[in-house]
Amino acid sequence: MASPQPSAPVLGAPAFLSARLDDLGVTMHDGVGTLRVWSGAADAVELVLFDAVDLDWITDTRPLAPVGGGVWEVTTPALRPGARYAIRVGGPTGAGSTFNPATLLLEPYAKGLAWGGLDDWRGVVVDTSFDWGSSRKPATPMDRTVIYEAHVKGLSKRHPGIPPALHGTYAGLAHPAMIEHLLSLGVTAVELLPVHAFSTEPRLLNLGLLNYWGYNTLNFFTPHIGYASAQSRAGGPDAVLREFKGMVKLLHEAGLEVILDVVYNHTAELELGGPRTSLRGIDNRAYYRQHDDGAYIDVTGCGNSLNTATDAASRLVLDSLRYWANDVQVDGFRFDLAPTLGRDGDHVFTPDHPLLRAIVEDPLLDGVKKIAEPWDVGMGGWQTGNFGDGWSEWNDRYRDRVRNFWLSDVDYARRASTAPVGIGGFAHRLAGSANTFSAERGPLAGINFVTAHDGFTLRDLVSYDVKHNMGNGEHNRDGADTNRSFNHGAEGPTDDPAILATRRKAMRNLLGTLLLSAGVPMITAGDEFGRTQRGNNNAYCHDSALTWLAWDHAPWQEDLFAHVQRLLQVRRENPALRPTRFAHEERAVPSASVIDWYDEHGETMSIERWTNPAHRTLQYDARSTPELEDPNRILLIVHGDESPITVTLPRIPGVARFVPLWSSMDERPADDGDPLAPGETVLIPGTAMRLFRAE
């Protein structure tokens, strides 16, 4: 399935969409290859060709000619599939310029890589053809999307149903045993931690550690070789790319989308003095943010920041997205530290940055899901809720409020007899975070999550008060100190049955909130069966059993998995739980959920009860206003205090009964119980949830 060609930019389009920047990298035509490289400040660019086996043996060199607009070009039959190549770039000296005509550089549009040693890479011309057959993108609507965030290697590395040769690989992720797990769970999309080619920082290598997560991108167009099977690695970059595409194809045929966590905000060249592998040697001034004296402006905390205020950097990002979305057929992208991409020439974030606009308006990215991690570490870097139409965002306000409500507030109440806050802020998050996202964007602008790859796992969140990162080589200084976690009476492993039971219920409350809230839920792989990283909340540097998912589960873990299955089934079957728009007080809004709030007595919630820490019980009544589905109504009881309470079901006009659907009080999901009538009472033990369908 070939990617469509870029169309001519419309009047007023940003300059980086100009035709002068089309077809960068290697393109093939009639058996001859043309290489086009952009460097606005270079005075010479040279193509260097290598032996297919000995990557130190230079077999030919060809000069590139300037063709205008900073683009250099050469056409030669030597650039054929399988060719190993690099470039050398010469240019002026001075502040911010790091040209060295002797340095071999990785061409940034290379679609294949060959490794010649530490920080020594060659591009490879690859045959990108692939038979997609009848495979098509699932195009799952956002309101039905459930994201499963996973690491390619960690997901299948220890799975007993997958052949050992495929453990930890792209092919392993697409194995029938893994697909069966994902489908039986009920998720619709797999969001993969970085799969662009990446390398490990020298600092970690000196500690005997590795960059496991992959947030250290080497090249924006090449799948990471280390996640390919041994057979594909032996077959070369063509085979690695085919394995990746084969994974996408099989997941699509199962109805599952593939979302990539992409790291365009910085590269593996790190700070000045770090590796000079590609962009730094091609045109350092144009590709990285820096002061007049050449010192880097680092808004990522990773040593450098890609300067998307320049045409070349913005086009590089856009072309990479187009390649993965069309040639490789992925369904969406989660943009790591996305505000960095939206910083202008003065390094200030603006939501209408030309690149951010182009990403959502580009017809070649139409229908592709765009998810921002809406913060970086620079000035004004926290931008949750401030991205424009067409973007969804990781909702850290949701994460923090939900953790507070079920964990740190309960911890506080044990010591102070009353929680620090009431239930009002939690209710806002449950209903879609209308206080964060505009009415125009609606609840689907928010990607709700309680855990992610970065931080405690769900089990560790309820089992540890503090991080335990001594194995990271930084004396426990790394990783977040504020986790809003609660160990429920013992730090880490315990045999106390009461503590263990309370932890299990806390996990069910957190998962219940996540999967019953308006917005798009994201589950972290392994949380569905309560995996642990032994209190490490920053396990980015551990490629070991600490981070690989274990698939031998205790009975309580199977019970937790069954709860996630039930919750996702309930979400699918009840559109009132997944509105696409916010309701309006004065007019009907199609595909919204009209919400009424009741207290434990079945009465309309008073303002005083919203904010009173002594009253942490509510009944959430949501009624759909359907366009494409049958009308639907649910009632969710939330009790955020450890003391038991008797709740009177509300008398709602038109509702004759409440049909039980799910309860966090059950160790394993129970069969549907008998319907209850309005006005009947329900005993709720401490910190629990119950869901009903209102009929």
XYZ file of C-alpha atoms in Angstrom:
695
model
C 0.000 0.000 0.000
C 2.043 2.950 -1.246
C 1.830 6.289 0.475
C 0.124 9.096 -1.437
C 2.368 11.840 -2.708
C 2.371 15.233 -0.975
C 0.043 17.631 -2.730
C 0.974 21.184 -3.623
C 0.646 23.416 -0.541
C -2.373 25.690 -0.445
C -2.048 29.450 -0.333
C -0.940 30.525 3.114
C 0.477 27.118 4.031
C 3.644 27.155 6.161
C 6.925 27.363 4.274
C 8.014 23.909 5.385
C 5.338 22.444 3.082
C 7.084 23.972 0.079
C 7.874 21.636 -2.812
C 11.563 22.441 -2.374
C 11.566 20.113 0.650
C 9.779 17.253 -1.119
C 11.424 13.857 -1.587
C 14.224 14.246 0.945
C 16.184 11.064 1.574
C 16.563 8.327 -1.033
C 13.931 7.829 -3.723
C 14.113 5.155 -6.422
C 13.139 5.572 -10.069
C 13.910 3.127 -12.900
C 16.568 1.365 -10.836
C 18.409 4.582 -10.053
C 18.482 6.268 -6.650
C 18.383 9.973 -5.894
C 19.521 11.269 -2.513
C 18.330 14.704 -1.388
C 19.685 16.220 1.846
C 18.824 19.568 3.409
C 21.536 21.694 5.040
C 21.064 25.432 4.876
C 24.570 26.337 6.041
C 26.715 23.599 4.444
C 29.320 24.369 1.818
C 29.808 20.733 0.777
C 27.867 17.464 1.114
C 29.240 14.079 0.102
C 27.634 10.646 -0.290
C 29.796 7.819 1.058
C 29.046 4.224 0.019
C 30.226 1.120 1.906
C 30.762 -2.564 1.400
C 27.710 -4.629 2.341
C 29.678 -6.618 4.949
C 32.561 -4.424 6.062
C 30.978 -1.126 7.103
C 34.405 0.489 7.418
C 35.273 -0.215 3.774
C 34.374 2.805 1.654
C 33.634 1.636 -1.887
C 32.696 4.974 -3.474
C 32.050 8.643 -2.778
C 29.889 11.075 -4.716
C 29.504 14.828 -4.193
C 26.013 16.252 -3.827
C 25.197 19.386 -5.795
C 23.214 22.311 -4.366
C 19.836 22.595 -6.122
C 18.407 25.559 -4.203
C 16.644 26.187 -0.921
C 19.380 24.480 1.084
C 18.818 21.136 -0.660
C 21.737 19.065 -1.972
C 21.217 16.237 -4.448
C 22.918 13.329 -6.199
C 21.568 10.631 -8.515
C 23.434 7.355 -8.930
C 22.698 3.674 -9.702
C 24.866 2.844 -6.680
C 21.923 3.847 -4.476
C 20.013 0.618 -4.949
C 18.200 -1.570 -2.394
C 20.729 -2.975 0.034
C 23.248 -0.158 -0.413
C 24.961 0.971 2.810
C 25.656 4.684 2.886
C 26.409 7.741 4.993
C 26.990 11.420 4.301
C 29.722 13.875 5.193
C 28.939 17.568 5.517
C 31.304 20.527 5.573
C 30.471 24.069 6.527
C 31.544 27.225 8.331
C 32.940 27.409 11.828
C 31.643 29.695 14.546
C 29.188 29.745 17.423
C 26.588 27.022 17.027
C 28.235 25.439 13.981
C 29.529 21.894 14.430
C 30.445 20.897 10.871
C 33.243 18.391 10.362
C 33.734 17.122 6.792
C 35.464 14.001 8.111
C 32.545 12.788 10.257
C 30.330 10.045 8.828
C 26.703 10.974 9.455
C 23.437 9.080 9.356
C 21.150 10.553 6.693
C 17.999 11.525 8.651
C 15.467 10.041 6.181
C 17.123 6.608 6.056
C 14.517 3.829 6.140
C 17.007 1.163 7.154
C 20.041 1.087 9.450
C 23.187 -0.967 9.831
C 25.303 -0.726 12.982
C 29.035 -0.366 12.686
C 29.834 0.067 16.386
C 29.131 2.539 19.181
C 27.554 5.694 17.670
C 28.632 4.464 14.235
C 25.680 3.874 11.928
C 25.051 3.521 8.218
C 21.862 4.145 6.313
C 20.539 1.306 4.198
C 18.434 1.673 1.063
C 15.486 -0.661 1.624
C 12.825 -2.238 -0.526
C 9.679 -0.878 1.115
C 7.198 -2.974 -0.897
C 4.739 -5.068 1.103
C 1.571 -7.021 0.348
C -1.121 -5.595 2.600
C -3.756 -7.823 1.024
C -7.223 -6.882 2.235
C -5.943 -5.446 5.525
C -7.412 -2.048 6.383
C -7.116 0.326 9.297
C -9.886 -0.382 11.842
C -10.690 3.361 12.201
C -12.143 2.866 15.678
C -14.167 5.936 16.750
C -12.617 7.785 19.679
C -15.605 7.155 21.951
C -15.116 3.407 21.512
C -11.319 3.534 21.774
C -9.611 1.858 24.724
C -5.820 2.226 24.660
C -3.412 -0.405 25.979
C 0.041 1.111 26.550
C 2.720 -1.540 26.140
C 6.415 -2.159 25.533
C 7.076 -4.340 22.484
C 9.682 -6.480 24.215
C 8.236 -6.550 27.714
C 4.792 -7.605 26.550
C 5.704 -10.951 25.018
C 9.164 -11.702 26.436
C 7.891 -14.264 28.951
C 4.585 -15.323 27.379
C 4.387 -19.142 27.507
C 2.059 -19.350 24.501
C 4.477 -17.608 22.155
C 7.431 -19.494 20.610
C 10.721 -18.538 22.271
C 12.116 -17.345 18.925
C 9.426 -14.649 18.879
C 9.677 -13.559 22.510
C 10.067 -9.805 22.790
C 9.597 -9.124 19.077
C 7.231 -7.409 16.672
C 6.155 -10.846 15.478
C 5.588 -11.914 19.076
C 3.244 -8.990 19.657
C 1.203 -10.110 16.639
C 1.207 -13.795 17.622
C -2.301 -15.313 17.999
C -1.736 -15.850 21.731
C -1.096 -12.140 22.276
C -3.927 -11.051 20.014
C -6.268 -13.377 21.913
C -5.237 -11.730 25.188
C -5.879 -8.239 23.848
C -9.239 -9.160 22.333
C -10.423 -11.060 25.383
C -9.504 -8.094 27.558
C -11.521 -5.749 25.356
C -9.003 -3.057 24.373
C -9.125 -1.581 20.864
C -5.656 -0.076 20.355
C -2.103 -0.944 21.348
C 0.052 2.118 22.087
C 3.673 1.077 21.766
C 6.494 2.709 23.672
C 9.053 4.091 21.200
C 9.805 1.824 18.249
C 11.824 4.331 16.229
C 15.470 3.287 16.210
C 17.096 4.427 19.443
C 20.361 4.049 21.327
C 21.494 3.907 24.948
C 23.103 6.942 26.560
C 26.810 6.556 27.455
C 25.996 7.337 31.096
C 23.786 4.243 31.328
C 26.301 2.045 29.556
C 28.918 3.078 32.105
C 26.533 1.900 34.851
C 25.939 -1.425 33.147
C 22.364 -0.430 32.296
C 20.399 0.059 29.061
C 17.781 2.460 27.782
C 14.820 0.080 27.863
C 11.942 2.463 27.203
C 13.505 3.915 24.051
C 13.049 7.658 24.549
C 16.400 8.407 22.891
C 15.667 8.464 19.172
C 18.436 7.842 16.667
C 16.363 7.999 13.499
C 12.717 8.919 12.822
C 12.066 6.531 9.907
C 13.470 3.171 10.989
C 11.938 0.520 13.272
C 14.171 -0.417 16.191
C 16.215 -3.409 15.092
C 16.412 -4.923 18.576
C 12.685 -5.732 18.575
C 12.868 -7.800 15.381
C 13.197 -11.568 15.522
C 16.634 -13.110 15.008
C 15.516 -14.366 11.606
C 14.531 -10.859 10.478
C 17.694 -9.306 11.874
C 19.721 -11.831 9.891
C 17.693 -10.930 6.800
C 18.659 -7.278 7.076
C 16.731 -4.009 7.258
C 14.243 -5.087 4.535
C 13.219 -8.079 6.634
C 12.982 -5.985 9.837
C 10.631 -3.560 8.106
C 8.540 -6.426 6.722
C 8.216 -7.927 10.208
C 7.013 -4.587 11.559
C 4.489 -4.189 8.755
C 3.407 -7.793 9.245
C 2.695 -6.996 12.895
C 0.547 -4.025 11.894
C -1.277 -6.105 9.292
C -2.147 -8.916 11.710
C -3.287 -6.525 14.430
C -5.483 -4.707 11.916
C -6.996 -7.977 10.735
C -7.939 -8.614 14.372
C -9.570 -5.172 14.589
C -6.809 -3.674 16.750
C -5.239 -0.287 16.072
C -1.528 0.522 16.445
C -0.504 3.830 18.027
C 3.163 4.794 18.237
C 4.714 6.774 21.077
C 6.944 9.100 19.053
C 9.870 11.146 20.363
C 10.418 14.124 18.063
C 11.258 16.592 20.833
C 14.931 15.591 21.141
C 17.390 13.085 19.707
C 20.077 10.664 20.847
C 22.773 13.251 20.060
C 22.179 14.537 23.608
C 23.973 17.689 24.840
C 26.842 19.431 23.074
C 29.800 17.102 23.392
C 27.511 14.097 23.039
C 27.380 11.821 19.990
C 27.453 13.546 16.597
C 25.586 10.984 14.521
C 23.246 12.959 12.255
C 21.450 16.308 12.645
C 24.205 17.945 14.713
C 26.696 17.400 11.917
C 24.257 18.258 9.106
C 23.140 21.678 10.374
C 23.294 22.072 14.127
C 22.025 25.664 14.049
C 18.884 24.738 12.140
C 17.935 21.525 13.887
C 18.467 22.325 17.588
C 17.284 25.168 19.802
C 20.183 27.264 21.044
C 21.286 30.673 22.238
C 23.303 33.036 20.057
C 26.522 31.663 21.518
C 25.581 28.112 20.525
C 24.614 26.870 24.009
C 21.617 24.563 23.782
C 18.182 25.555 25.043
C 17.042 22.301 26.631
C 13.290 22.199 27.323
C 13.204 18.382 27.323
C 15.652 17.516 30.101
C 17.468 15.270 27.619
C 20.306 17.526 26.489
C 18.831 18.993 23.314
C 15.522 20.169 21.844
C 14.508 19.881 18.211
C 13.950 23.377 16.813
C 10.590 23.166 15.060
C 10.702 26.912 14.477
C 12.772 26.025 11.399
C 11.335 24.634 8.172
C 13.733 21.698 7.960
C 12.970 20.368 11.452
C 9.207 20.770 11.063
C 9.235 19.041 7.684
C 11.344 16.208 9.079
C 8.700 15.550 11.735
C 5.795 15.793 9.299
C 7.439 13.550 6.720
C 8.154 10.943 9.375
C 4.502 10.972 10.465
C 3.353 10.642 6.857
C 5.662 7.678 6.323
C 4.484 5.734 9.368
C 0.803 6.568 8.807
C 0.770 5.661 5.108
C 3.632 3.342 4.172
C 3.529 1.493 7.481
C -0.220 2.010 8.082
C -0.122 2.876 11.791
C -3.289 4.399 13.218
C -2.082 7.119 15.542
C 0.688 8.823 17.432
C 1.300 9.832 21.034
C 3.699 12.787 20.976
C 6.221 12.711 23.800
C 6.768 16.174 25.383
C 4.530 17.705 22.714
C 4.857 21.370 23.816
C 8.457 21.269 22.561
C 7.090 20.805 19.038
C 4.838 23.834 19.492
C 7.496 26.334 20.570
C 8.105 29.272 18.246
C 11.282 31.140 17.305
C 11.350 32.704 20.762
C 10.959 29.216 22.284
C 7.454 30.020 23.586
C 4.654 27.458 23.248
C 1.722 28.467 21.062
C -1.171 26.094 20.318
C -1.460 27.423 16.751
C 2.181 26.671 15.946
C 2.419 25.883 12.208
C 3.650 22.344 12.841
C 0.880 21.526 15.324
C -1.670 22.914 12.861
C -0.153 21.018 9.951
C -0.268 17.721 11.845
C -4.041 17.962 12.333
C -4.822 19.555 8.958
C -2.586 17.472 6.675
C -4.810 15.366 4.367
C -2.147 12.651 4.447
C -2.782 12.305 8.200
C -6.560 12.432 7.989
C -8.193 9.991 10.408
C -4.950 9.411 12.298
C -5.248 9.755 16.072
C -3.077 12.569 17.482
C -2.376 12.443 21.218
C -0.215 15.000 23.001
C 1.737 14.516 26.172
C 0.962 18.152 27.019
C 4.027 19.102 29.023
C 7.773 19.555 28.758
C 10.280 20.943 31.293
C 10.774 24.396 29.759
C 9.255 27.702 30.798
C 5.479 27.499 30.323
C 5.796 23.814 29.612
C 2.642 22.564 31.349
C -0.111 22.913 28.745
C -2.824 20.405 29.665
C -6.062 21.507 28.015
C -4.383 24.057 25.752
C -3.876 22.091 22.554
C -6.204 22.873 19.664
C -8.991 21.075 17.830
C -7.964 17.708 16.438
C -5.730 16.895 19.401
C -6.340 14.608 22.359
C -4.161 14.989 25.451
C -2.908 12.881 28.299
C -4.954 14.196 31.207
C -2.589 14.433 34.163
C -5.212 16.371 36.136
C -7.416 13.304 35.878
C -4.595 11.026 37.031
C -3.774 13.173 40.042
C -7.358 13.709 41.182
C -8.310 10.037 40.895
C -5.195 8.930 42.783
C -5.846 11.540 45.460
C -9.461 10.502 45.913
C -8.879 6.774 46.309
C -5.396 6.785 47.863
C -3.746 9.841 49.392
C -7.061 11.291 50.660
C -7.846 7.970 52.362
C -4.350 7.862 53.841
C -4.854 11.405 55.159
C -8.271 10.524 56.608
C -6.808 7.602 58.560
C -4.483 10.020 60.325
C -6.755 13.053 60.582
C -10.215 11.404 60.806
C -11.466 13.374 57.762
C -10.272 13.543 54.170
C -8.721 16.857 53.060
C -11.260 17.555 50.285
C -14.752 16.640 49.208
C -15.940 14.803 46.129
C -16.571 17.691 43.733
C -13.188 17.688 42.008
C -13.358 13.923 41.514
C -16.830 14.267 39.972
C -15.513 16.727 37.380
C -12.961 14.132 36.251
C -15.513 11.312 36.221
C -17.765 13.342 33.924
C -15.112 14.186 31.329
C -13.037 17.087 32.701
C -15.166 19.909 31.309
C -13.149 22.244 33.537
C -10.037 21.358 31.490
C -11.267 20.844 27.931
C -13.451 23.298 26.024
C -16.983 22.507 24.923
C -15.782 22.566 21.314
C -13.266 19.805 21.997
C -15.445 17.773 24.357
C -14.617 14.852 26.657
C -12.757 12.885 23.967
C -9.971 15.468 24.102
C -8.895 13.789 27.318
C -6.915 10.553 27.458
C -7.701 9.367 30.971
C -5.095 7.346 32.811
C -4.219 6.373 36.363
C -0.862 4.798 35.554
C 1.517 4.876 32.600
C 4.937 3.477 31.755
C 6.393 6.381 33.749
C 5.620 5.875 37.441
C 4.244 3.163 39.706
C 2.299 0.259 38.286
C -1.268 -0.058 39.568
C -0.269 -2.691 42.126
C 2.699 -0.649 43.322
C 0.501 2.435 43.577
C -1.526 0.710 46.307
C 1.485 -1.026 47.888
C 4.187 1.645 48.325
C 4.230 5.070 49.934
C 7.595 5.998 48.402
C 9.682 5.053 45.362
C 12.365 2.368 45.540
C 14.732 3.161 42.663
C 18.103 2.163 44.095
C 18.740 -0.155 41.147
C 18.770 2.808 38.744
C 22.237 3.927 39.746
C 21.191 7.396 40.939
C 20.899 6.760 44.692
C 17.082 6.928 44.534
C 17.180 10.539 43.303
C 15.464 9.823 39.969
C 11.750 9.338 39.434
C 8.844 11.308 40.824
C 8.761 11.963 44.571
C 5.054 12.865 44.596
C 3.136 9.761 43.594
C -0.162 10.161 45.475
C 0.194 6.507 46.398
C -0.810 4.658 49.599
C 0.574 1.375 50.909
C -2.508 0.715 53.095
C -0.502 -0.131 56.185
C 2.694 -1.870 55.087
C 5.433 -0.867 52.666
C 5.656 -3.336 49.798
C 5.073 -7.096 50.153
C 3.015 -8.273 53.123
C 1.161 -11.372 54.285
C -1.481 -9.401 56.170
C -4.806 -10.571 54.667
C -6.668 -7.380 55.621
C -4.095 -5.139 53.947
C -4.034 -7.324 50.851
C -7.838 -7.297 50.592
C -7.912 -3.507 50.937
C -5.243 -3.144 48.261
C -7.212 -5.349 45.873
C -10.338 -3.245 46.382
C -8.334 -0.070 45.864
C -7.133 -1.411 42.518
C -10.703 -2.234 41.540
C -11.822 1.274 42.502
C -9.061 2.842 40.423
C -9.796 0.648 37.408
C -13.536 1.140 37.815
C -13.116 4.899 37.822
C -10.819 4.810 34.787
C -13.058 2.598 32.668
C -16.369 4.214 33.644
C -15.272 7.847 33.196
C -16.170 9.982 30.190
C -13.158 10.385 27.926
C -10.745 7.888 26.354
C -9.257 5.380 28.833
C -5.682 4.131 28.711
C -4.627 0.970 30.555
C -0.956 0.246 31.225
C 0.020 -3.261 30.157
C 0.047 -5.631 33.113
C -2.235 -3.556 35.315
C -5.095 -5.817 34.256
C -3.530 -8.528 36.403
C -1.717 -6.403 38.970
C 1.932 -6.654 37.944
C 4.645 -5.142 40.137
C 8.002 -3.437 39.562
C 8.831 -3.789 43.263
C 8.335 -0.096 43.942
C 10.528 1.213 41.128
C 8.684 4.165 39.611
C 11.251 4.930 36.889
C 12.260 1.570 35.434
C 13.405 3.037 32.105
C 16.871 1.477 32.384
C 15.917 -2.119 33.246
C 15.622 -4.669 30.472
C 14.941 -7.586 32.791
C 12.290 -9.568 34.618
C 11.585 -6.376 36.593
C 9.951 -4.837 33.524
C 8.876 -7.870 31.472
C 5.286 -8.951 32.042
C 4.877 -12.203 33.966
C 2.109 -14.505 32.728
C 1.819 -16.958 35.637
C -0.933 -15.459 37.758
C -2.338 -16.084 41.201
C -6.125 -16.482 41.542
C -6.556 -12.880 42.728
C -4.826 -11.697 39.549
C -7.218 -13.708 37.411
C -10.067 -12.107 39.351
C -8.691 -8.633 38.632
C -8.423 -9.490 34.943
C -12.072 -10.557 34.996
C -13.012 -7.178 36.489
C -11.302 -5.337 33.630
C -13.107 -7.564 31.134
C -16.466 -6.831 32.777
C -15.821 -3.100 32.978
C -14.869 -2.876 29.320
C -17.930 -4.906 28.344
C -20.106 -2.541 30.353
C -18.438 0.446 28.709
C -19.118 -0.941 25.228
C -22.737 -1.691 25.992
C -23.646 1.605 27.679
C -23.163 4.723 25.520
C -24.039 6.950 28.484
C -20.532 6.124 29.753
C -18.778 7.347 26.602
C -20.283 10.651 25.428
C -18.604 12.452 22.551
C -19.769 15.920 23.611
C -20.464 17.813 26.809
C -24.114 18.431 27.679
C -25.507 21.974 27.874
C -27.866 23.250 30.553
C -30.165 25.087 28.141
C -30.278 22.969 24.988
C -30.077 19.359 23.889
C -26.664 18.257 22.623
C -26.562 15.095 20.486
C -24.182 12.357 21.711
C -23.761 14.019 25.103
C -24.681 12.539 28.467
C -27.060 14.580 30.589
C -25.878 14.276 34.171
C -27.670 14.583 37.488
C -25.935 14.197 40.826
C -27.511 12.747 43.964
C -26.249 12.278 47.500
C -26.452 9.146 49.637
C -30.048 9.988 50.552
C -31.138 10.018 46.924
C -31.513 13.797 46.990
C -29.999 16.282 44.551
C -26.460 17.114 45.627
C -26.211 20.427 47.443
C -23.349 22.859 46.887
C -22.241 22.289 50.468
C -21.903 18.553 49.885
C -19.739 19.068 46.789
C -16.988 20.646 48.838
C -17.447 19.205 52.325
C -14.690 16.655 53.126
C -17.085 14.891 55.483
C -19.353 13.972 52.553
C -17.560 11.840 49.984
C -20.488 9.873 48.560
C -22.377 10.599 45.363
C -24.692 8.983 42.856
C -23.835 9.792 39.257
C -26.829 9.572 36.908
C -25.901 9.845 33.212
C -28.489 9.737 30.412
C -27.362 9.482 26.802
C -28.715 11.677 24.009
C -28.041 9.244 21.196
C -27.520 9.830 17.495
C -26.434 6.347 16.407
C -27.271 4.091 19.378
C -30.302 3.276 21.493
C -31.044 5.519 24.499
C -29.227 4.489 27.611
C -28.977 5.528 31.271
C -26.669 4.476 34.091
C -26.360 5.147 37.821
C -22.942 4.922 39.467
C -22.530 5.035 43.248
C -19.151 6.288 44.476
C -18.217 6.141 48.159
C -14.811 7.591 49.012
C -14.679 7.024 52.765
C -13.569 3.934 54.694
C -16.674 3.968 56.886
C -19.674 1.996 55.597
C -22.754 3.885 54.477
C -26.340 3.108 53.489
C -27.307 4.660 50.163
C -30.903 5.287 49.069
C -31.384 4.932 45.333
C -32.852 8.106 43.806
C -36.387 8.423 42.502
C -35.837 9.550 38.918
C -38.794 10.307 36.634
C -39.117 7.563 34.042
C -36.856 5.106 35.886
C -38.609 2.047 37.300
C -35.654 -0.095 38.274
C -31.873 -0.274 38.594
C -30.173 -3.345 37.098
C -26.819 -4.225 38.756
C -23.896 -4.259 36.313
C -20.702 -4.165 38.385
C -19.385 -3.664 41.915
C -15.874 -3.061 43.213
C -16.891 -4.849 46.402
C -16.755 -8.245 44.674
C -13.456 -10.120 44.657
C -14.547 -11.522 41.294
C -17.303 -9.989 39.172
C -20.630 -11.441 40.250
C -23.456 -12.399 37.970
C -26.078 -9.710 37.580
C -28.190 -9.538 40.729
C -31.856 -8.792 41.079
C -32.957 -5.323 39.964
C -33.575 -2.756 42.694
C -36.359 -0.208 42.831
C -36.022 3.558 43.304
C -36.072 4.326 47.022
C -34.498 1.003 48.018
C -31.314 1.096 50.059
C -27.876 -0.330 49.325
C -25.204 -0.971 51.953
C -21.803 0.246 50.747
C -18.728 -0.707 52.785
C -15.781 1.622 52.914
C -14.336 2.988 49.638
C -16.357 1.245 46.972
C -18.312 1.686 43.728
C -21.482 0.140 42.323
C -22.841 0.529 38.810
C -26.432 0.059 37.633
C -28.284 0.461 34.371
C -31.351 2.628 34.933
C -34.477 1.378 33.146
